[in-house]
mmCIF file of C-alpha atoms in Angstrom:
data_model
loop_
_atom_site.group_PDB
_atom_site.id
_atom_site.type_symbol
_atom_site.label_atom_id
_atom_site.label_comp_id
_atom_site.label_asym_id
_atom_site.label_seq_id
_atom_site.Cartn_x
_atom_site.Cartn_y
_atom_site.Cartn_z
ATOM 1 C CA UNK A 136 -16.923 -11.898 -29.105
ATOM 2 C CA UNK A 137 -15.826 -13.519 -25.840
ATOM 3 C CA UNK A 138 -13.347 -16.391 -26.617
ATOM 4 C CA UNK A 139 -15.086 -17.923 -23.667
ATOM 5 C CA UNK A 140 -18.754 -17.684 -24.375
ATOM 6 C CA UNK A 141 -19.071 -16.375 -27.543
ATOM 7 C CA UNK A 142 -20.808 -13.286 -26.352
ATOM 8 C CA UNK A 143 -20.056 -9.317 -26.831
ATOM 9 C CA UNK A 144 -18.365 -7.855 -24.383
ATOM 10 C CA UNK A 145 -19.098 -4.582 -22.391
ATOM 11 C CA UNK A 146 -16.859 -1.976 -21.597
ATOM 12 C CA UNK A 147 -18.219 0.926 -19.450
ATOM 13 C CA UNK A 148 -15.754 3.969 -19.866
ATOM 14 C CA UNK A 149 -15.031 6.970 -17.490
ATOM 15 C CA UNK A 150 -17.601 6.053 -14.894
ATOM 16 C CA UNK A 151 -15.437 7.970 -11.836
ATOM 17 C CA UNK A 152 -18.050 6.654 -9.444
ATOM 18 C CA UNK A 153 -19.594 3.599 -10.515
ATOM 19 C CA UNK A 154 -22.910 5.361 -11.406
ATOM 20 C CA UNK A 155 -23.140 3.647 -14.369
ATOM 21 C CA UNK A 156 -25.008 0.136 -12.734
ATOM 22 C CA UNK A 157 -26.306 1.975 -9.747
ATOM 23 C CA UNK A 158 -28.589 4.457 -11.443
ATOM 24 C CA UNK A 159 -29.994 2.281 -14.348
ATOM 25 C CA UNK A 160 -30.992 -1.478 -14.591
ATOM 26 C CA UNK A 161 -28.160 -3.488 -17.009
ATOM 27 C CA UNK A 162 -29.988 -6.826 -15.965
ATOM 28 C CA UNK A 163 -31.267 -7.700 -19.679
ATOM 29 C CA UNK A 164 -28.068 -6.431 -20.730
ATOM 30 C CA UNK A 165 -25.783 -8.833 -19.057
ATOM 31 C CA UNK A 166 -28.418 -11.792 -20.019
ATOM 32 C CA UNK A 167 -26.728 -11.365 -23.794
ATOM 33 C CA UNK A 168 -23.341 -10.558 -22.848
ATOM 34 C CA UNK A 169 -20.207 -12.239 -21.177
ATOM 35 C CA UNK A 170 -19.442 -9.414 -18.881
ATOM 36 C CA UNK A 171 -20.493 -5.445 -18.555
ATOM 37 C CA UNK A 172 -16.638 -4.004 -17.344
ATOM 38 C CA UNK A 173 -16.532 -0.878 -15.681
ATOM 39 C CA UNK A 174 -13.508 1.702 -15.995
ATOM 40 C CA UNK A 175 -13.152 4.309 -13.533
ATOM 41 C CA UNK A 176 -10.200 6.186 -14.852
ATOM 42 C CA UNK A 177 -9.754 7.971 -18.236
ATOM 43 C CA UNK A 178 -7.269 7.133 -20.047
ATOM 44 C CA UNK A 179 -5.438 9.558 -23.133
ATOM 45 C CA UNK A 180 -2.239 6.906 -24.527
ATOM 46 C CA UNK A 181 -3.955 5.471 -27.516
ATOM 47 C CA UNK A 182 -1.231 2.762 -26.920
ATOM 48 C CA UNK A 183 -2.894 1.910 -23.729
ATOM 49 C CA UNK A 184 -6.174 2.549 -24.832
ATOM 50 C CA UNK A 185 -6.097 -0.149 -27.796
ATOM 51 C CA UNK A 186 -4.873 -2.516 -24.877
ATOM 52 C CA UNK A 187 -7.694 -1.657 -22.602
ATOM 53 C CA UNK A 188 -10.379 -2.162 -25.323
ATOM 54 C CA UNK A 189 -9.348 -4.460 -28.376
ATOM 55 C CA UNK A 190 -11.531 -7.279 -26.546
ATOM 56 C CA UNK A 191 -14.612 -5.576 -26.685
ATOM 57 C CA UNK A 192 -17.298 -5.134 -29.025
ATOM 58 C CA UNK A 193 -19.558 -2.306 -27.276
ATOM 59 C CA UNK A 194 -18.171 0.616 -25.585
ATOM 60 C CA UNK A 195 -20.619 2.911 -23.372
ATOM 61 C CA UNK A 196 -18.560 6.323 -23.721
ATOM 62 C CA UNK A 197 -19.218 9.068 -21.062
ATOM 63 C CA UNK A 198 -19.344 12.507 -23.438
ATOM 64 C CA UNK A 199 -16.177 13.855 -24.593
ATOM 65 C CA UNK A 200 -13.632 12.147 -21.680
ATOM 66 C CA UNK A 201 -12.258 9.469 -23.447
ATOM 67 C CA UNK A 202 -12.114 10.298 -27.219
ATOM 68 C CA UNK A 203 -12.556 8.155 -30.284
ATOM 69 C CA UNK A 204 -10.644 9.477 -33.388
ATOM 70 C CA UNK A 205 -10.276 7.697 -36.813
ATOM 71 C CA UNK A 206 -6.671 6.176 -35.764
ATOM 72 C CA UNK A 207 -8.306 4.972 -32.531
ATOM 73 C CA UNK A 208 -11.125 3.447 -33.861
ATOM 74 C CA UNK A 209 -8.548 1.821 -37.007
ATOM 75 C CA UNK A 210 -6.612 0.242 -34.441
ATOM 76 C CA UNK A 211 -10.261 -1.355 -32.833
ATOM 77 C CA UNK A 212 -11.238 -3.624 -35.185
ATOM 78 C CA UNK A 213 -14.066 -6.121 -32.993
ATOM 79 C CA UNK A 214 -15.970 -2.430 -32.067
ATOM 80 C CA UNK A 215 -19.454 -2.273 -33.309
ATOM 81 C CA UNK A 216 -20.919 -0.215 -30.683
ATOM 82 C CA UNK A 217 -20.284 3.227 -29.344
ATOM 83 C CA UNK A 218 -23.318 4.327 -26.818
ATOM 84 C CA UNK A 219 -22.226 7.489 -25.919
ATOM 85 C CA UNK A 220 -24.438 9.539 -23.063
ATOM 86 C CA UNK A 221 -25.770 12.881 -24.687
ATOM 87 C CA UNK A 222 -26.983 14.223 -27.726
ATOM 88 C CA UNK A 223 -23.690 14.435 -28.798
ATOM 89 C CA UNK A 224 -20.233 13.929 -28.421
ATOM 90 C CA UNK A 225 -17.953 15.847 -30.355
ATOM 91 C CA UNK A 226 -14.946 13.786 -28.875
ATOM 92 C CA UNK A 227 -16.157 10.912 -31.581
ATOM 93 C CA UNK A 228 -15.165 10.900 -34.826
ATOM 94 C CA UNK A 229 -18.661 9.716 -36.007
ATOM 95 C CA UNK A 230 -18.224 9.790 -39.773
ATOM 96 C CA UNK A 231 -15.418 7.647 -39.738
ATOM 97 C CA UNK A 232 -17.341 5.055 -37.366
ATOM 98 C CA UNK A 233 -19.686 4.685 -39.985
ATOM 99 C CA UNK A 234 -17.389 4.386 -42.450
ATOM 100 C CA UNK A 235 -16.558 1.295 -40.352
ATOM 101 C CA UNK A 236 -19.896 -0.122 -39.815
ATOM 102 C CA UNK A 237 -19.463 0.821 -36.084
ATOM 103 C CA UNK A 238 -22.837 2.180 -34.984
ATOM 104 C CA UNK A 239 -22.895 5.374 -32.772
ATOM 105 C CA UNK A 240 -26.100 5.991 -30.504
ATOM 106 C CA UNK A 241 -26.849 8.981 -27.778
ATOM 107 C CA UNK A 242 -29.256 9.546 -25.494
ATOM 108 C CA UNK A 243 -31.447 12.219 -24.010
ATOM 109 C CA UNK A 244 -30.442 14.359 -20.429
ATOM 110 C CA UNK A 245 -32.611 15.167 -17.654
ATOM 111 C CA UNK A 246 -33.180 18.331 -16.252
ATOM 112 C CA UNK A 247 -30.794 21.151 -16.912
ATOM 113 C CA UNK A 248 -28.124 20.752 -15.088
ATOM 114 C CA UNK A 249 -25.611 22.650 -17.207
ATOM 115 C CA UNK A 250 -27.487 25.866 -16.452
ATOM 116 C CA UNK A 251 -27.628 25.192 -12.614
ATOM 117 C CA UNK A 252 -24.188 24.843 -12.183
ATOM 118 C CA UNK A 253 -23.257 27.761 -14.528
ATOM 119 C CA UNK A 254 -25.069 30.147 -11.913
ATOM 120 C CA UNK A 255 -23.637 28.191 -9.134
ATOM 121 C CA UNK A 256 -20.374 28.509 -9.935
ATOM 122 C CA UNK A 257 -20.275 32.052 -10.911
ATOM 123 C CA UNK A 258 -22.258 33.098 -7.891
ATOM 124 C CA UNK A 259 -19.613 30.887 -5.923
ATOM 125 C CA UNK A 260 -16.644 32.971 -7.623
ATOM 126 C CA UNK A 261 -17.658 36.765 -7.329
ATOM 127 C CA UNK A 262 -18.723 36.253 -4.114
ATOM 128 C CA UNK A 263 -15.742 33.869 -2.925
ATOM 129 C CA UNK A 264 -18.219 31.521 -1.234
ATOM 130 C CA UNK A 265 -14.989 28.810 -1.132
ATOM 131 C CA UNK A 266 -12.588 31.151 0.165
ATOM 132 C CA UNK A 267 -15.104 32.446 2.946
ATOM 133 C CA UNK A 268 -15.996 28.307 3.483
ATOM 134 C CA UNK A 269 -12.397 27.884 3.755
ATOM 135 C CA UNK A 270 -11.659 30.297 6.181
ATOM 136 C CA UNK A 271 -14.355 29.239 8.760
ATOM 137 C CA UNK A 272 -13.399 25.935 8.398
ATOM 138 C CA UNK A 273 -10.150 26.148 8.713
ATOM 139 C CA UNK A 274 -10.195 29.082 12.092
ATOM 140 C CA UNK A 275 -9.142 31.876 10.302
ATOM 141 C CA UNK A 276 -9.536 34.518 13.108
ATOM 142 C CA UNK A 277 -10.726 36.839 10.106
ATOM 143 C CA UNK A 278 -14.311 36.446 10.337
ATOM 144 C CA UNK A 279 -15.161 38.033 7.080
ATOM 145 C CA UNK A 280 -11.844 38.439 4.389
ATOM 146 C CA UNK A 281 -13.519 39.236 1.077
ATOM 147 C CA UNK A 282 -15.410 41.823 -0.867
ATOM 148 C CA UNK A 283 -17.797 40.497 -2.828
ATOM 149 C CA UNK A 284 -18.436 41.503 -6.305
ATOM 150 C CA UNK A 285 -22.198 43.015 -6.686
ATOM 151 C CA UNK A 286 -23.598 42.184 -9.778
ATOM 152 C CA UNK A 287 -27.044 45.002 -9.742
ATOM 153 C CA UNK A 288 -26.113 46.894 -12.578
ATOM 154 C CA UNK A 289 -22.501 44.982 -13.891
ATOM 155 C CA UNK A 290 -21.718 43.302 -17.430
ATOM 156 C CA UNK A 291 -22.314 40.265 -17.960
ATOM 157 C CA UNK A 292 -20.539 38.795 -21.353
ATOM 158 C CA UNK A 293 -21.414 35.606 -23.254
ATOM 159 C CA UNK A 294 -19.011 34.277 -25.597
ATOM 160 C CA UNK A 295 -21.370 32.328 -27.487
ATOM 161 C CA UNK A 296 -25.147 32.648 -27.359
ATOM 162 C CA UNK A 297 -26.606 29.958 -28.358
ATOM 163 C CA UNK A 298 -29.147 27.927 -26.348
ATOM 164 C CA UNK A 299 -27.331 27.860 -23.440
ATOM 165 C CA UNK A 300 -26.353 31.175 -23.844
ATOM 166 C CA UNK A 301 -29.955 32.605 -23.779
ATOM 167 C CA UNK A 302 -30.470 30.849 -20.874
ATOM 168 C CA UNK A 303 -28.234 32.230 -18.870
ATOM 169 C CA UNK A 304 -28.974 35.502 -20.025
ATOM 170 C CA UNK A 305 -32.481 35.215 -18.839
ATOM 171 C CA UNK A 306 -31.445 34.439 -15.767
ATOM 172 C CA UNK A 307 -28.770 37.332 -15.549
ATOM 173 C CA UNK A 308 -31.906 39.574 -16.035
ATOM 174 C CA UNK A 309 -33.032 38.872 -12.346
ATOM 175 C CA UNK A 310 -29.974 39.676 -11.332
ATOM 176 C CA UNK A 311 -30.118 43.263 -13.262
ATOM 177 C CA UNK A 312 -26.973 42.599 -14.679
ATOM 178 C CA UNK A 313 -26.501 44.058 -18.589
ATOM 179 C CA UNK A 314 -26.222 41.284 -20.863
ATOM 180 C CA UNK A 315 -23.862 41.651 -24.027
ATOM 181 C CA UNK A 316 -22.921 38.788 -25.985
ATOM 182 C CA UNK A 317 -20.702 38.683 -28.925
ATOM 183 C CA UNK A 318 -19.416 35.239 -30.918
ATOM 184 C CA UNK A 319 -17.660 34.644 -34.077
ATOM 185 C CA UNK A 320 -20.912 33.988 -36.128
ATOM 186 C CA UNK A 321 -23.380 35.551 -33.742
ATOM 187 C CA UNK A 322 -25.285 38.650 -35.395
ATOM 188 C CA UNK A 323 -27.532 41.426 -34.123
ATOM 189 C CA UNK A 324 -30.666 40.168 -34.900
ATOM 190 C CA UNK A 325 -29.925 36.631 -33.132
ATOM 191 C CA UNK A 326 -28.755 38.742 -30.134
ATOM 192 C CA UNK A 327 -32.103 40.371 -30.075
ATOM 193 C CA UNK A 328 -33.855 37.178 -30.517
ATOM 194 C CA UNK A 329 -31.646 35.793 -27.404
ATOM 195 C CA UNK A 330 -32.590 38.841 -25.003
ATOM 196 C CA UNK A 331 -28.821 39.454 -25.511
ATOM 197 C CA UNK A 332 -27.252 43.329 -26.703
ATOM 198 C CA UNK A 333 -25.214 42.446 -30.265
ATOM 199 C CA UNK A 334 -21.423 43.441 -29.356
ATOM 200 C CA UNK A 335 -19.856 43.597 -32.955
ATOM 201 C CA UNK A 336 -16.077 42.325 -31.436
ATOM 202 C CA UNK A 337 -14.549 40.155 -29.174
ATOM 203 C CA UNK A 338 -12.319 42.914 -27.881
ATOM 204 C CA UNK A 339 -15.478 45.236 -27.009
ATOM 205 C CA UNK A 340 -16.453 42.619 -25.027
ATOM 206 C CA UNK A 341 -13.947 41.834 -23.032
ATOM 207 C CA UNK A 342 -13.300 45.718 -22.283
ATOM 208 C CA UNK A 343 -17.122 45.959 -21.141
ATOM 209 C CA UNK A 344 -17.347 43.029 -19.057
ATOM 210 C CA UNK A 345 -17.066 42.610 -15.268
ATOM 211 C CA UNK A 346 -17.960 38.773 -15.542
ATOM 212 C CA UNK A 347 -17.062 36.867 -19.083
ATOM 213 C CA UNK A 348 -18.925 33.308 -19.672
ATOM 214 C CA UNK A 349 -17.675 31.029 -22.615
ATOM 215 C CA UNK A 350 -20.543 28.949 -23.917
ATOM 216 C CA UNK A 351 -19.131 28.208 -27.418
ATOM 217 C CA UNK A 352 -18.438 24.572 -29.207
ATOM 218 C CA UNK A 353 -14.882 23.877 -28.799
ATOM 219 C CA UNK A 354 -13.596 23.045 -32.461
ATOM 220 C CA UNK A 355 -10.358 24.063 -34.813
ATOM 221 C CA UNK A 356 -11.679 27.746 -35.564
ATOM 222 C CA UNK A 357 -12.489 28.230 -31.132
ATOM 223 C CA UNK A 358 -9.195 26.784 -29.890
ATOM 224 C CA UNK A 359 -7.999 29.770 -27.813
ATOM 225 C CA UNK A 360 -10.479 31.592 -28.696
ATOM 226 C CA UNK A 361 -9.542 33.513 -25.217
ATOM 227 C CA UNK A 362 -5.618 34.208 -26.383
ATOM 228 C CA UNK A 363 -3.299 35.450 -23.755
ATOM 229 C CA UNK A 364 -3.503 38.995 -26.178
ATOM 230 C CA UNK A 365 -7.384 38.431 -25.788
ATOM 231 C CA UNK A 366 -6.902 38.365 -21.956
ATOM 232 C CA UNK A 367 -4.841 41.202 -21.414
ATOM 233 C CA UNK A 368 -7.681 43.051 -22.453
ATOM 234 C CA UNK A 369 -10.246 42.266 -19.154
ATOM 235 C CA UNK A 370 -10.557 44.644 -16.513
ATOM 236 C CA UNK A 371 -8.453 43.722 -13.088
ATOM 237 C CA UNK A 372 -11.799 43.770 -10.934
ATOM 238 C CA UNK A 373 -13.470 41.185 -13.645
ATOM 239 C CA UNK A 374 -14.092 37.195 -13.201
ATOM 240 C CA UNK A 375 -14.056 34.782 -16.293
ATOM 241 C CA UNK A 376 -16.328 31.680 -16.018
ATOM 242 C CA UNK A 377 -15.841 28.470 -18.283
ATOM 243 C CA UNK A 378 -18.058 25.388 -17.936
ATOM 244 C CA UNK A 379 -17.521 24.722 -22.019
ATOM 245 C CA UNK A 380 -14.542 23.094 -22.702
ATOM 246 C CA UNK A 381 -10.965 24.120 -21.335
ATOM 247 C CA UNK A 382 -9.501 24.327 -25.064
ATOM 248 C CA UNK A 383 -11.104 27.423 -25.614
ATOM 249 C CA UNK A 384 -8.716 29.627 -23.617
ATOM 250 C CA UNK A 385 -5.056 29.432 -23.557
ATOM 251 C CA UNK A 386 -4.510 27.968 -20.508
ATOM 252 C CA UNK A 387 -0.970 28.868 -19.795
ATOM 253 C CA UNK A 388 -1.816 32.304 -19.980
ATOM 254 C CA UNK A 389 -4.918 32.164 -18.114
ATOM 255 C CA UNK A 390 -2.570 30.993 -15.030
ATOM 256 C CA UNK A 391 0.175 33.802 -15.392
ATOM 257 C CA UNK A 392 -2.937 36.422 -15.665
ATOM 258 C CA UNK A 393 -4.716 34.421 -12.420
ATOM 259 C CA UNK A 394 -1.469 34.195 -10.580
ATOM 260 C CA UNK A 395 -0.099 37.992 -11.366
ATOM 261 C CA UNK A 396 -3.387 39.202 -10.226
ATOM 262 C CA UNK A 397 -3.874 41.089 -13.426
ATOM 263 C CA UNK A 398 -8.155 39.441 -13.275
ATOM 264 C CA UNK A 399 -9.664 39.362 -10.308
ATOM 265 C CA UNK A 400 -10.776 35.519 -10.466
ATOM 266 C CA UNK A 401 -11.714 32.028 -12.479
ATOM 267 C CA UNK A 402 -14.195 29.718 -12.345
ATOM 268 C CA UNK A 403 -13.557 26.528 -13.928
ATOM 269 C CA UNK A 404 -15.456 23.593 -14.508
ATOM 270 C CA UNK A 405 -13.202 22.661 -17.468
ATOM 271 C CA UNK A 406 -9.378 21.776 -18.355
ATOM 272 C CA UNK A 407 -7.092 21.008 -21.185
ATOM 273 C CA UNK A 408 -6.293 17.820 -19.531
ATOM 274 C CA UNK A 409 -9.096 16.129 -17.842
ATOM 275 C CA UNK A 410 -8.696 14.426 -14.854
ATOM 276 C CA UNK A 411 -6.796 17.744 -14.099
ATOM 277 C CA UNK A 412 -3.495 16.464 -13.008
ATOM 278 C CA UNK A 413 -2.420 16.365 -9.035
ATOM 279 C CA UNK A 414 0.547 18.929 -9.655
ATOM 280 C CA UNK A 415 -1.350 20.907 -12.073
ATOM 281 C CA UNK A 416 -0.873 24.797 -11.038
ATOM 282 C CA UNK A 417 -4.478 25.247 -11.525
ATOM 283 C CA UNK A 418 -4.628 23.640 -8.231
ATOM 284 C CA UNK A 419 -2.719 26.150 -6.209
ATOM 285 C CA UNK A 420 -4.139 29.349 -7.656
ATOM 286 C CA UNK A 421 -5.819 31.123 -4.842
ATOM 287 C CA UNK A 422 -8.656 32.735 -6.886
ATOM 288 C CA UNK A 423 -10.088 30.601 -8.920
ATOM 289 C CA UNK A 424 -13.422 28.707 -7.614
ATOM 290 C CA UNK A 425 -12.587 24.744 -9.504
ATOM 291 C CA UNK A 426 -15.119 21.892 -9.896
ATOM 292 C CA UNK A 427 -14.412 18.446 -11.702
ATOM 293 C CA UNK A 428 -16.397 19.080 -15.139
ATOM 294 C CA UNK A 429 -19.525 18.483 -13.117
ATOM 295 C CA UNK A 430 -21.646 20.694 -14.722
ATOM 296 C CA UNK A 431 -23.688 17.769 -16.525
ATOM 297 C CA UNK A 432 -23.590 15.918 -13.606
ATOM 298 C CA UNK A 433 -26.885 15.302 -11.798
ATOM 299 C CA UNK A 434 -29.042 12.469 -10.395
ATOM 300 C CA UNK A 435 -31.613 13.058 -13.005
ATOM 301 C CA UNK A 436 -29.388 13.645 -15.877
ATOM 302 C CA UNK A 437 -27.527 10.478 -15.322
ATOM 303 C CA UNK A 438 -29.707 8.447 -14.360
ATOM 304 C CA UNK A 439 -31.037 9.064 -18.318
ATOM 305 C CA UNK A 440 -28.351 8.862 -19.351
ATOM 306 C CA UNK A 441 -27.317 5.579 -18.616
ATOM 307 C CA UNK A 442 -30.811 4.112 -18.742
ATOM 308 C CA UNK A 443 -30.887 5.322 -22.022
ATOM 309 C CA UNK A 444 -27.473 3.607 -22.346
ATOM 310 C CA UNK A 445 -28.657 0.170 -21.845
ATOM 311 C CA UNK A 446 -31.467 0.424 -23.651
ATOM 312 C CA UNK A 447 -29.670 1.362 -26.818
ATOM 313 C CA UNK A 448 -27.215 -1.403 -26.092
ATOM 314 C CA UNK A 449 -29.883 -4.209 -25.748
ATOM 315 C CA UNK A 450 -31.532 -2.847 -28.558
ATOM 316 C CA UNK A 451 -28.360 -3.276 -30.946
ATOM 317 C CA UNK A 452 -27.914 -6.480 -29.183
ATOM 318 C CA UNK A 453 -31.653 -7.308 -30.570
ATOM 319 C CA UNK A 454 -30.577 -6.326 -34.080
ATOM 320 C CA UNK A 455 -32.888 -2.978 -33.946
ATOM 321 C CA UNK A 456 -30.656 -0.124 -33.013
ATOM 322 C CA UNK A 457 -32.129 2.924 -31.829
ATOM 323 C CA UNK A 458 -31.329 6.676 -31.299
ATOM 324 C CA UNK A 459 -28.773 6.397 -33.663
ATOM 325 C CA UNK A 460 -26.616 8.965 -35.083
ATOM 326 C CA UNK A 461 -27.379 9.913 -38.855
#
C-alpha cells in the first residue's frame, strides 16, 4: 500500500506510447488507488527492476517485454497483481505467482492483427517496398533498383502450423504459392487438417523454400531452432520472415548470412533484445525489411487490451477477480 494513503499502487509497464490511458477509461481505477504510474521504457536489470517496482502492488504487464521470473517475483514481495494484456504471456512465470498468492489475469485481443502484419511484412520484403520507398525519397536517380521476388507458383514454408500457421497458409493460397510446413511435433494428418503439405524434416524445408515463416512458441526445446548449420541450408534467392519471437533463430548467424549475402533478405518483427539496441547491426543490414514487434499492435487490439486491463484490475480491487489464469 501507499505509505501516504493507504491505497495500492499502479504501475503501467512498457507502454512506449502512452496508449495505455488514452485508449481505455482508468477513471474507477484511480478512485481506489493512490496513483496509476506509467513506464515507457523496458527495462531487463532485475537490480533495477526491483527498484522500479517494490512500491507497488499491481503491475499491468504488456505481453512478454518485461518478464516476471520466480527470482523477480521473490525479490517483490507487496505484488498481488499481474494484469498482463493477452491470453497469455509466456514471459511470466505463472506457477510460481501462485505459489505466492500473486494473482495473474489476461485479457482478450481484437481483430487479428498478428496475421495482417505477417502478410505485410513479407509482401514488404520480397518485393523491397522500403528499399524502393527509400530510394524515391531520398532522389535516387534510379527510378526502379530492385527485382522483386514473384511469389505465383514459389514455396512458402511454415515453421510451426498451428493456428496462426493455418492462417497464413490460407492466405498464401491466393497468392498460388505451395504451402509446406514442417515443426518438431507437427504430423501429416495435422498438416492436412491445416491446408498445409506434411514436410517430414526441418532440413527439407528449408531446401524447398523460397520464403521461410517461423510461427512456433519460443521455449527451451525452440531456442535456435533456426541454427547457423540450419541456415546454411536456404537457397541464396530465399527470404526468412519472423514475427514469433527473435530467440528462435541464432541471431549472430542470421547477420553474417544477411550481411555475406548468402539469403537474399529478412523480415523481422522480433529480436533477442527488445528495444533493439541503437548500435545493434541489425540496424545497418541493407536487406532486411525491420518493424518494432508491432505485429500485435493495433487500435482495436489495444484498445481491448487495456480496457480489459482495467477492468480486471478494478475487479481484484473489488475482491472478485476475473479472467484469471488457472
Amino acid at each position: 500500500m501507499s505509505a501516504e494513503s493507504g491505497l495500492p499502487r499502479v504501475a503501467v509497464l512498457d507502454d512506449y506510447q502512452s496508449l495505455s490511458t488514452k485508449l481505455a477509461d482508468w477513471s474507477a481505477v484511480r478512485d481506489k488507488v493512490s496513483s496509476v504510474d506509467i513506464f515507457t521504457d523496458t527495462l531487463h536489470d532485475e537490480d533495477a527492476l526491483v527498484e522500479r517496482l517494490a512500491p507497488y502492488q499491481i503491475i499491468s504487464a504488456m505481453r512478454e517485454r518485461t518478464k516476471f521470473p520466480a527470482s523477480l517475483l521473490d525479490r517483490l514481495p507487496n505484488l498481488k497483481l499481474i494484469a498482463t494484456t493477452g491470453f497469455r504471456n509466456l514471459g511470466i512465470d505463472s506457477a510460481h505467482a501462485k505459489s505466492k498468492g500473486i494473482v495473474v489475469s489476461g485479457t482478450g485481443a481484437g481483430g487479428n492483427s498478428t496475421l495482417e502484419h505477417i502478410w505485410a511484412l513479407l509482401l514488404a520484403t520480397v518485393r523491397s517496398i522500403v528499399v524502393e520507398d527509400r530510394n524515391i525519397k531520398n532522389g535516387n536517380p534510379q527510378w526502379q533498383s530492385t527485382l522483386p521476388l514473384g511469389l505465383s507458383g514459389r514455396t512458402l514454408g511454415l515453421i510451426g502450423v498451428g493456428r496462426l500457421g493455418t492462417q497464413v497458409a490460407r492466405i498464401a493460397k491466393l497468392f498460388n504459392l505451395r504451402v509446406i510446413g514442417w515443426s518438431p511435433h507437427l504430423t501429416p494428418e495435422r498438416a492436412e487438417a491445416a491446408g498445409v503439405e506434411y514436410i517430414p524434416t526441418k532440413s527439407q524445408l528449408l531446401q524447398e523454400s523460397d520464403v521461410v515463416s517461423l510461427h512456433i512458441v519460443l521455449s527451451a526445446s525452440t531456442r535456435h531452432i533456426l541454427s547457423r548449420d540450419d541456415l546454411a541450408l536456404l537457397k541464396p534467392t530465399s527470404f526468412l520472415i519472423n514475427t514469433s519471437r527473435g530467440p528462435l533463430i541464432d541471431e549472430a548467424a542470421l547477420i553474417d548470412v544477411l550481411r555475406e549475402g548468402k539469403i537474399a533478405g529478412a523480415g523481422l518483427d522480433v529480436y533477442d533484445i527488445e528495444p533493439l539496441p541503437l548500435d545493434h547491426p541489425i540496424r545497418q543490414l541493407k536487406n532486411v525489411t525491420l518493424s518494432p514487434h508491432s505485429a500485435y499492435l493495433s487500435d482495436t487490439n489495444f484498445k481491448v487490451f487495456y480496457e480489459q486491463t482495467a477492468e480486471n484490475i478494478l475487479a481484484f480491487l473489488e475482491g472478485k477477480p476475473i479472467r484469471v489464469y488457472e
